[in-house]
Amino acid sequence: MDNPLPRPRRPVVLIASCALILLATALLLPRAPAVPPLTPAIRLDPRVARRSGNEVLWQLPPGPPRAAMFIAPGCTIRATDFFDASPGCPRCAGLPEERRFTREALRRGYAVLAVSSRAECWSLDPASASGDGSELAAVSSIIEWWVKEQHPELGGLPLVGIGASSGGYFVSALAARVRFSSVAIVIAEGVFAAMEEIPPGYPPALFVHMPRDAKRAQMVAASIGKLKSTHVDVREIQCDAFAVSADFLAARIPGLTPTVADGLVDVLRQKSFLDEKGFLKNDGRSTPWKEAAEEAKILPEGFRLERHVTEELNIAYAYHEFTSLQNEEIFKWFDSHMDHKI
C-alpha cells in the first residue's frame, strides 16, 4: 500500500489492548434485554364482571379476533394488574410485565380474558368453602359464558391459556377439562406429578421458568419428561438474571422518570444491594430498596409505583416472577399451535 500508517509506539498498543479487553469483557456480561417498543394505538380498557365468586376482566383486540386467551394470575396478583386504570376499570393497576403481555396479545389479535382467584392463590380443591363450587369448574363455566353469551364471534377460534406460579398450576389442571390449543406454564412445574397419567388430548405445553430456582427447575424437567413420554408437544424457555440499569427501569415502568430511575440504581449501588457487576444480590421482594430510596429522598411525593419497581427488580434477579421479556417466543409458541378450536 502507498503511504502506510506509521507503527504506533508500545504504550499506545498497551492502551488500545486494554480498551479492547474492557470492551470484550463488557460485551460478555449479561445485560438487560433490549426493551421492545409498545404499540401506542392499543389502549387497555377492559370490561369487568363478577361470576361464581371470581373477578373477570376482558378486552377484545382492535381488529377481528384471531384467537382467544385465558390468563390465570399468580398469588396476590389480580386480573386488574393486567390492565391500565381506565374509565371501565379505575381499580386496574397495570403492572409492567402484565400490561405489556396484555397489550402484545391484543396487538396480535388475541381476545384476552383474565380471571382473579377467589382467595390469594388458586384452589384446586373439588369444592369451595364459599359454596360456589370448585374454581376449576367455575372458570370452565366462565370461559364458556364469555364465548357463548358475551362474544359468540369467538366460537370456532383457537383458545390458549397461560398462568404464572399458582396460576400455572391452575392452568395445567384446567387443561385437562378445557380444550386449549396450547398452554404456557410460567414459573411453575404444573400438577403433572400428581396425575396418574396425562389425559388423552392434553394440549402442547410451554414452560417458562427461571433456573436460578434450581429446585423448581428440576421439577419442570420432570414434568417435561412425563409429558414427552405421552407424546405431548412440549418446550421450555429459561430466563436468566441480568444487571439492573436505570434505562431498563424507566423504559419498563410507565410514570417512572429517568431521574428517579437513576436515583434508584444509585441507591441500590450505594447500599451494596448490587454486586460489582450490577446484579442484585437478593430478590426484589427482600431488598429494602424503598426504605433506602426514601432515606435518600429521591422518591417524589405520592410515589405509588412500589409494586412496579419491585416486579422489575424480581425480573432482573430472575428467581420467581411473571415476565413479558419472552413475549416473542411465547406468542410464536401459541401461533404455531392453533389446531384446536373453541
Short mmCIF file of C-alpha atoms in Angstrom, two decimals:
data_model
loop_
_atom_site.label_atom_id
_atom_site.label_comp_id
_atom_site.label_asym_id
_atom_site.label_seq_id
_atom_site.Cartn_x
_atom_site.Cartn_y
_atom_site.Cartn_z
CA MET A 1 0.00 0.00 0.00
CA ASP A 2 1.12 3.59 -0.60
CA ASN A 3 1.74 5.77 2.40
CA PRO A 4 1.31 3.02 5.05
CA LEU A 5 0.23 4.01 8.53
CA PRO A 6 3.14 4.53 10.95
CA ARG A 7 3.62 1.83 13.53
CA PRO A 8 2.25 3.01 16.92
CA ARG A 9 4.51 3.10 19.91
CA ARG A 10 4.25 0.38 22.54
CA PRO A 11 2.33 2.43 25.20
CA VAL A 12 -0.40 3.12 22.64
CA VAL A 13 -0.58 -0.59 21.86
CA LEU A 14 -0.99 -1.36 25.55
CA ILE A 15 -3.71 1.25 25.96
CA ALA A 16 -5.54 0.01 22.88
CA SER A 17 -5.24 -3.59 24.06
CA CYS A 18 -6.65 -2.70 27.46
CA ALA A 19 -9.53 -0.88 25.80
CA LEU A 20 -10.29 -3.91 23.66
CA ILE A 21 -10.16 -6.21 26.68
CA LEU A 22 -12.53 -3.94 28.60
CA LEU A 23 -14.89 -3.79 25.63
CA ALA A 24 -14.87 -7.57 25.21
CA THR A 25 -15.49 -8.05 28.93
CA ALA A 26 -18.42 -5.65 28.82
CA LEU A 27 -19.90 -7.46 25.84
CA LEU A 28 -19.68 -10.80 27.65
CA LEU A 29 -21.54 -9.60 30.75
CA PRO A 30 -25.28 -10.35 30.76
CA ARG A 31 -27.23 -7.15 30.32
CA ALA A 32 -30.87 -6.17 30.48
CA PRO A 33 -32.65 -7.37 27.35
CA ALA A 34 -33.46 -4.75 24.74
CA VAL A 35 -36.79 -3.14 25.57
CA PRO A 36 -39.23 -3.60 22.68
CA PRO A 37 -41.50 -0.63 21.96
CA LEU A 38 -45.18 -0.81 22.85
CA THR A 39 -47.86 -0.12 20.27
CA PRO A 40 -49.32 3.22 21.43
CA ALA A 41 -52.56 2.73 19.48
CA ILE A 42 -53.74 -0.08 21.79
CA ARG A 43 -55.42 1.33 24.89
CA LEU A 44 -56.19 -1.01 27.75
CA ASP A 45 -59.81 -0.56 28.82
CA PRO A 46 -61.39 -3.86 29.87
CA ARG A 47 -64.92 -4.82 30.71
CA VAL A 48 -65.36 -6.04 34.28
CA ALA A 49 -67.76 -8.59 35.75
CA ARG A 50 -68.04 -10.99 38.65
CA ARG A 51 -69.11 -14.60 38.25
CA SER A 52 -69.11 -17.54 40.67
CA GLY A 53 -67.07 -15.52 43.17
CA ASN A 54 -64.33 -14.70 40.65
CA GLU A 55 -63.48 -11.27 39.26
CA VAL A 56 -63.47 -11.37 35.46
CA LEU A 57 -61.89 -8.85 33.07
CA TRP A 58 -61.72 -9.00 29.30
CA GLN A 59 -60.93 -6.96 26.22
CA LEU A 60 -61.15 -7.65 22.50
CA PRO A 61 -58.42 -6.66 20.04
CA PRO A 62 -58.88 -3.58 17.84
CA GLY A 63 -59.45 -5.73 14.74
CA PRO A 64 -61.24 -9.05 14.20
CA PRO A 65 -60.00 -11.56 16.81
CA ARG A 66 -57.94 -14.46 15.51
CA ALA A 67 -57.73 -16.37 18.82
CA ALA A 68 -58.81 -16.18 22.46
CA MET A 69 -56.63 -16.26 25.56
CA PHE A 70 -57.32 -17.16 29.19
CA ILE A 71 -54.95 -15.75 31.85
CA ALA A 72 -54.63 -17.06 35.41
CA PRO A 73 -52.56 -14.64 37.56
CA GLY A 74 -50.27 -15.83 40.35
CA CYS A 75 -50.71 -15.42 44.10
CA THR A 76 -51.50 -11.81 45.18
CA ILE A 77 -51.70 -10.76 41.51
CA ARG A 78 -55.18 -9.89 40.28
CA ALA A 79 -56.76 -9.70 36.86
CA THR A 80 -56.80 -5.92 37.36
CA ASP A 81 -52.97 -5.95 37.25
CA PHE A 82 -53.09 -6.93 33.56
CA PHE A 83 -54.82 -3.70 32.53
CA ASP A 84 -54.16 0.02 32.99
CA ALA A 85 -56.55 2.16 35.01
CA SER A 86 -59.33 3.34 32.72
CA PRO A 87 -62.94 4.58 32.84
CA GLY A 88 -64.11 0.99 32.68
CA CYS A 89 -61.66 -0.18 35.36
CA PRO A 90 -60.47 2.63 37.66
CA ARG A 91 -59.04 -0.01 40.06
CA CYS A 92 -56.78 -1.52 37.42
CA ALA A 93 -53.10 -1.17 38.34
CA GLY A 94 -51.24 -2.06 35.12
CA LEU A 95 -48.16 -3.82 36.50
CA PRO A 96 -45.30 -3.50 33.99
CA GLU A 97 -44.93 -7.12 32.88
CA GLU A 98 -48.63 -7.93 32.93
CA ARG A 99 -49.74 -4.87 30.97
CA ARG A 100 -47.03 -5.44 28.35
CA PHE A 101 -48.17 -9.01 27.91
CA THR A 102 -51.83 -7.97 27.54
CA ARG A 103 -51.03 -5.27 25.00
CA GLU A 104 -48.93 -7.67 22.97
CA ALA A 105 -51.75 -10.22 23.00
CA LEU A 106 -54.25 -7.60 21.79
CA ARG A 107 -51.81 -6.33 19.17
CA ARG A 108 -51.53 -9.86 17.80
CA GLY A 109 -55.30 -10.26 17.58
CA TYR A 110 -55.99 -12.24 20.75
CA ALA A 111 -59.16 -11.60 22.74
CA VAL A 112 -57.97 -11.56 26.37
CA LEU A 113 -59.85 -12.97 29.37
CA ALA A 114 -58.17 -12.58 32.78
CA VAL A 115 -59.73 -14.06 35.90
CA SER A 116 -58.71 -13.44 39.54
CA SER A 117 -58.59 -16.30 42.01
CA ARG A 118 -61.18 -16.12 44.79
CA ALA A 119 -58.53 -16.19 47.51
CA GLU A 120 -54.92 -15.03 47.44
CA CYS A 121 -53.97 -18.10 45.40
CA TRP A 122 -55.86 -20.51 43.16
CA SER A 123 -57.60 -23.55 44.63
CA LEU A 124 -57.56 -26.97 43.01
CA ASP A 125 -59.95 -28.43 45.59
CA PRO A 126 -63.08 -30.14 44.21
CA ALA A 127 -65.34 -27.86 46.32
CA SER A 128 -65.12 -24.33 47.67
CA ALA A 129 -65.62 -23.26 51.28
CA SER A 130 -67.70 -20.35 49.96
CA GLY A 131 -70.20 -22.77 48.46
CA ASP A 132 -69.52 -21.57 44.89
CA GLY A 133 -68.14 -24.94 43.77
CA SER A 134 -64.60 -25.66 42.63
CA GLU A 135 -62.64 -22.93 40.90
CA LEU A 136 -61.78 -25.32 38.09
CA ALA A 137 -65.48 -25.84 37.37
CA ALA A 138 -66.18 -22.13 37.83
CA VAL A 139 -63.52 -20.99 35.39
CA SER A 140 -64.58 -23.61 32.84
CA SER A 141 -68.07 -22.13 33.11
CA ILE A 142 -66.74 -18.55 32.87
CA ILE A 143 -64.88 -19.32 29.64
CA GLU A 144 -68.00 -20.92 28.17
CA TRP A 145 -70.13 -17.93 29.24
CA TRP A 146 -67.63 -15.49 27.77
CA VAL A 147 -67.56 -17.23 24.41
CA LYS A 148 -71.20 -18.26 24.03
CA GLU A 149 -73.03 -15.36 25.66
CA GLN A 150 -70.71 -12.36 25.60
CA HIS A 151 -68.81 -12.84 22.35
CA PRO A 152 -70.20 -15.55 20.06
CA GLU A 153 -67.76 -14.34 17.40
CA LEU A 154 -65.04 -16.14 19.38
CA GLY A 155 -66.70 -19.50 18.76
CA GLY A 156 -64.60 -21.66 16.47
CA LEU A 157 -61.38 -19.76 17.23
CA PRO A 158 -58.32 -21.27 18.94
CA LEU A 159 -58.17 -20.85 22.74
CA VAL A 160 -54.83 -20.65 24.55
CA GLY A 161 -54.11 -20.50 28.27
CA ILE A 162 -51.32 -19.01 30.35
CA GLY A 163 -50.80 -18.99 34.11
CA ALA A 164 -47.99 -17.93 36.41
CA SER A 165 -46.96 -19.53 39.70
CA SER A 166 -50.24 -20.56 41.38
CA GLY A 167 -51.93 -19.70 38.09
CA GLY A 168 -49.53 -22.04 36.31
CA TYR A 169 -50.63 -24.95 38.48
CA PHE A 170 -54.23 -23.94 37.84
CA VAL A 171 -53.87 -23.76 34.04
CA SER A 172 -52.07 -27.12 33.96
CA ALA A 173 -55.05 -28.67 35.77
CA LEU A 174 -57.67 -26.72 33.80
CA ALA A 175 -56.18 -28.00 30.53
CA ALA A 176 -57.45 -31.47 31.45
CA ARG A 177 -61.05 -30.23 31.14
CA VAL A 178 -60.91 -27.19 28.79
CA ARG A 179 -59.93 -27.65 25.15
CA PHE A 180 -56.91 -25.37 24.81
CA SER A 181 -54.89 -25.20 21.59
CA SER A 182 -51.80 -24.87 23.78
CA VAL A 183 -50.81 -23.61 27.23
CA ALA A 184 -47.90 -21.71 28.75
CA ILE A 185 -46.96 -22.53 32.35
CA VAL A 186 -44.84 -19.76 33.87
CA ILE A 187 -42.58 -20.20 36.95
CA ALA A 188 -44.40 -23.42 37.88
CA GLU A 189 -43.95 -27.10 37.14
CA GLY A 190 -47.67 -27.79 36.93
CA VAL A 191 -49.65 -30.56 38.58
CA PHE A 192 -48.33 -33.38 36.40
CA ALA A 193 -46.58 -35.19 39.24
CA ALA A 194 -49.98 -35.69 40.89
CA MET A 195 -51.56 -37.07 37.70
CA GLU A 196 -51.61 -40.85 37.47
CA GLU A 197 -51.49 -40.40 33.71
CA ILE A 198 -51.64 -37.49 31.31
CA PRO A 199 -55.21 -37.20 29.94
CA PRO A 200 -55.63 -38.06 26.25
CA GLY A 201 -55.57 -34.98 24.04
CA TYR A 202 -53.63 -32.88 26.56
CA PRO A 203 -52.54 -29.68 24.76
CA PRO A 204 -48.97 -28.72 23.86
CA ALA A 205 -47.28 -27.14 26.89
CA LEU A 206 -44.62 -24.45 27.10
CA PHE A 207 -42.72 -23.98 30.38
CA VAL A 208 -41.27 -20.53 31.06
CA HIS A 209 -39.12 -20.64 34.18
CA MET A 210 -36.09 -19.21 35.94
CA PRO A 211 -33.36 -21.82 36.50
CA ARG A 212 -31.97 -19.80 39.40
CA ASP A 213 -34.77 -21.56 41.30
CA ALA A 214 -32.91 -24.85 40.98
CA LYS A 215 -35.47 -26.98 42.81
CA ARG A 216 -38.29 -25.79 40.59
CA ALA A 217 -36.11 -26.26 37.50
CA GLN A 218 -35.70 -29.92 38.46
CA MET A 219 -39.47 -30.30 38.84
CA VAL A 220 -40.04 -28.59 35.50
CA ALA A 221 -37.62 -31.08 33.91
CA ALA A 222 -39.60 -33.95 35.46
CA SER A 223 -42.88 -32.52 34.11
CA ILE A 224 -41.35 -32.15 30.66
CA GLY A 225 -40.19 -35.75 30.77
CA LYS A 226 -43.61 -37.02 31.79
CA LEU A 227 -45.38 -35.06 29.04
CA LYS A 228 -42.88 -36.16 26.40
CA SER A 229 -43.37 -39.78 27.43
CA THR A 230 -47.01 -39.46 26.37
CA HIS A 231 -46.08 -37.65 23.14
CA VAL A 232 -47.32 -34.21 24.21
CA ASP A 233 -45.51 -31.45 22.35
CA VAL A 234 -43.51 -29.59 25.00
CA ARG A 235 -40.80 -26.93 25.16
CA GLU A 236 -39.13 -24.72 27.77
CA ILE A 237 -37.82 -21.17 27.91
CA GLN A 238 -35.26 -20.34 30.58
CA CYS A 239 -34.99 -16.78 31.93
CA ASP A 240 -31.66 -15.67 33.34
CA ALA A 241 -30.59 -12.79 35.59
CA PHE A 242 -29.15 -9.55 34.25
CA ALA A 243 -27.65 -6.34 35.62
CA VAL A 244 -30.06 -3.64 36.76
CA SER A 245 -29.95 -0.37 34.82
CA ALA A 246 -31.81 2.93 35.09
CA ASP A 247 -32.66 2.76 31.38
CA PHE A 248 -34.36 -0.60 31.86
CA LEU A 249 -36.44 0.57 34.85
CA ALA A 250 -37.52 3.82 33.18
CA ALA A 251 -38.46 2.07 29.93
CA ARG A 252 -40.45 -0.69 31.62
CA ILE A 253 -42.38 1.29 34.23
CA PRO A 254 -44.84 3.93 32.98
CA GLY A 255 -44.59 7.05 35.13
CA LEU A 256 -41.07 6.36 36.40
CA THR A 257 -38.90 9.24 35.21
CA PRO A 258 -35.27 8.73 34.14
CA THR A 259 -34.20 10.95 37.05
CA VAL A 260 -35.93 8.76 39.63
CA ALA A 261 -34.68 5.60 37.89
CA ASP A 262 -31.10 6.92 38.03
CA GLY A 263 -31.55 7.70 41.70
CA LEU A 264 -32.92 4.24 42.44
CA VAL A 265 -29.98 2.50 40.79
CA ASP A 266 -27.55 4.81 42.62
CA VAL A 267 -29.20 3.86 45.93
CA LEU A 268 -29.02 0.17 45.07
CA ARG A 269 -25.32 0.59 44.40
CA GLN A 270 -24.59 2.75 47.46
CA LYS A 271 -26.40 0.34 49.79
CA SER A 272 -24.49 -2.60 48.28
CA PHE A 273 -27.70 -4.22 47.08
CA LEU A 274 -25.86 -4.79 43.78
CA ASP A 275 -22.67 -6.74 43.23
CA GLU A 276 -19.67 -5.36 41.34
CA LYS A 277 -21.29 -6.31 38.02
CA GLY A 278 -24.61 -4.60 38.77
CA PHE A 279 -26.55 -7.77 39.60
CA LEU A 280 -28.96 -7.79 42.53
CA LYS A 281 -27.71 -9.79 45.49
CA ASN A 282 -31.25 -10.65 46.59
CA ASP A 283 -34.74 -10.89 45.16
CA GLY A 284 -36.55 -7.56 44.77
CA ARG A 285 -39.14 -8.61 47.38
CA SER A 286 -36.47 -9.00 50.04
CA THR A 287 -34.41 -5.93 49.06
CA PRO A 288 -35.40 -2.88 51.17
CA TRP A 289 -34.95 -0.55 48.23
CA LYS A 290 -37.92 1.69 49.04
CA GLU A 291 -36.74 2.44 52.57
CA ALA A 292 -33.29 3.27 51.21
CA ALA A 293 -34.78 5.47 48.48
CA GLU A 294 -36.95 7.32 50.99
CA GLU A 295 -33.91 7.86 53.20
CA ALA A 296 -32.05 9.31 50.21
CA LYS A 297 -35.11 11.48 49.39
CA ILE A 298 -35.21 10.50 45.71
CA LEU A 299 -38.87 9.43 45.52
CA PRO A 300 -41.44 12.06 44.54
CA GLU A 301 -44.32 12.83 46.87
CA GLY A 302 -47.19 10.37 46.50
CA PHE A 303 -44.98 7.70 44.91
CA ARG A 304 -47.26 4.76 44.03
CA LEU A 305 -45.00 2.56 41.94
CA GLU A 306 -43.58 0.33 44.66
CA ARG A 307 -45.10 -2.87 43.26
CA HIS A 308 -43.98 -1.91 39.78
CA VAL A 309 -40.34 -1.33 40.76
CA THR A 310 -40.25 -4.50 42.87
CA GLU A 311 -41.56 -6.53 39.93
CA GLU A 312 -38.81 -5.28 37.62
CA LEU A 313 -36.16 -5.99 40.25
CA ASN A 314 -37.59 -9.51 40.53
CA ILE A 315 -37.24 -9.88 36.76
CA ALA A 316 -33.60 -8.81 36.92
CA TYR A 317 -32.86 -11.21 39.79
CA ALA A 318 -34.67 -13.98 37.86
CA TYR A 319 -35.91 -16.27 40.60
CA HIS A 320 -39.72 -16.14 40.61
CA GLU A 321 -41.69 -13.57 38.61
CA PHE A 322 -44.04 -13.30 35.64
CA THR A 323 -42.18 -11.87 32.69
CA SER A 324 -43.04 -10.41 29.30
CA LEU A 325 -39.42 -10.29 28.13
CA GLN A 326 -40.06 -13.59 26.34
CA ASN A 327 -43.25 -12.37 24.64
CA GLU A 328 -41.91 -13.07 21.16
CA GLU A 329 -41.13 -16.71 21.94
CA ILE A 330 -44.34 -17.26 23.90
CA PHE A 331 -46.55 -15.94 21.12
CA LYS A 332 -44.62 -17.87 18.49
CA TRP A 333 -45.46 -20.96 20.53
CA PHE A 334 -49.15 -20.07 20.68
CA ASP A 335 -49.25 -19.11 16.99
CA SER A 336 -47.68 -22.41 15.95
CA HIS A 337 -50.31 -24.50 17.81
CA MET A 338 -53.66 -23.29 16.51
CA ASP A 339 -55.18 -26.67 15.64
CA HIS A 340 -57.78 -26.98 18.40
CA LYS A 341 -60.79 -24.66 18.27
CA ILE A 342 -63.18 -23.50 20.99
#
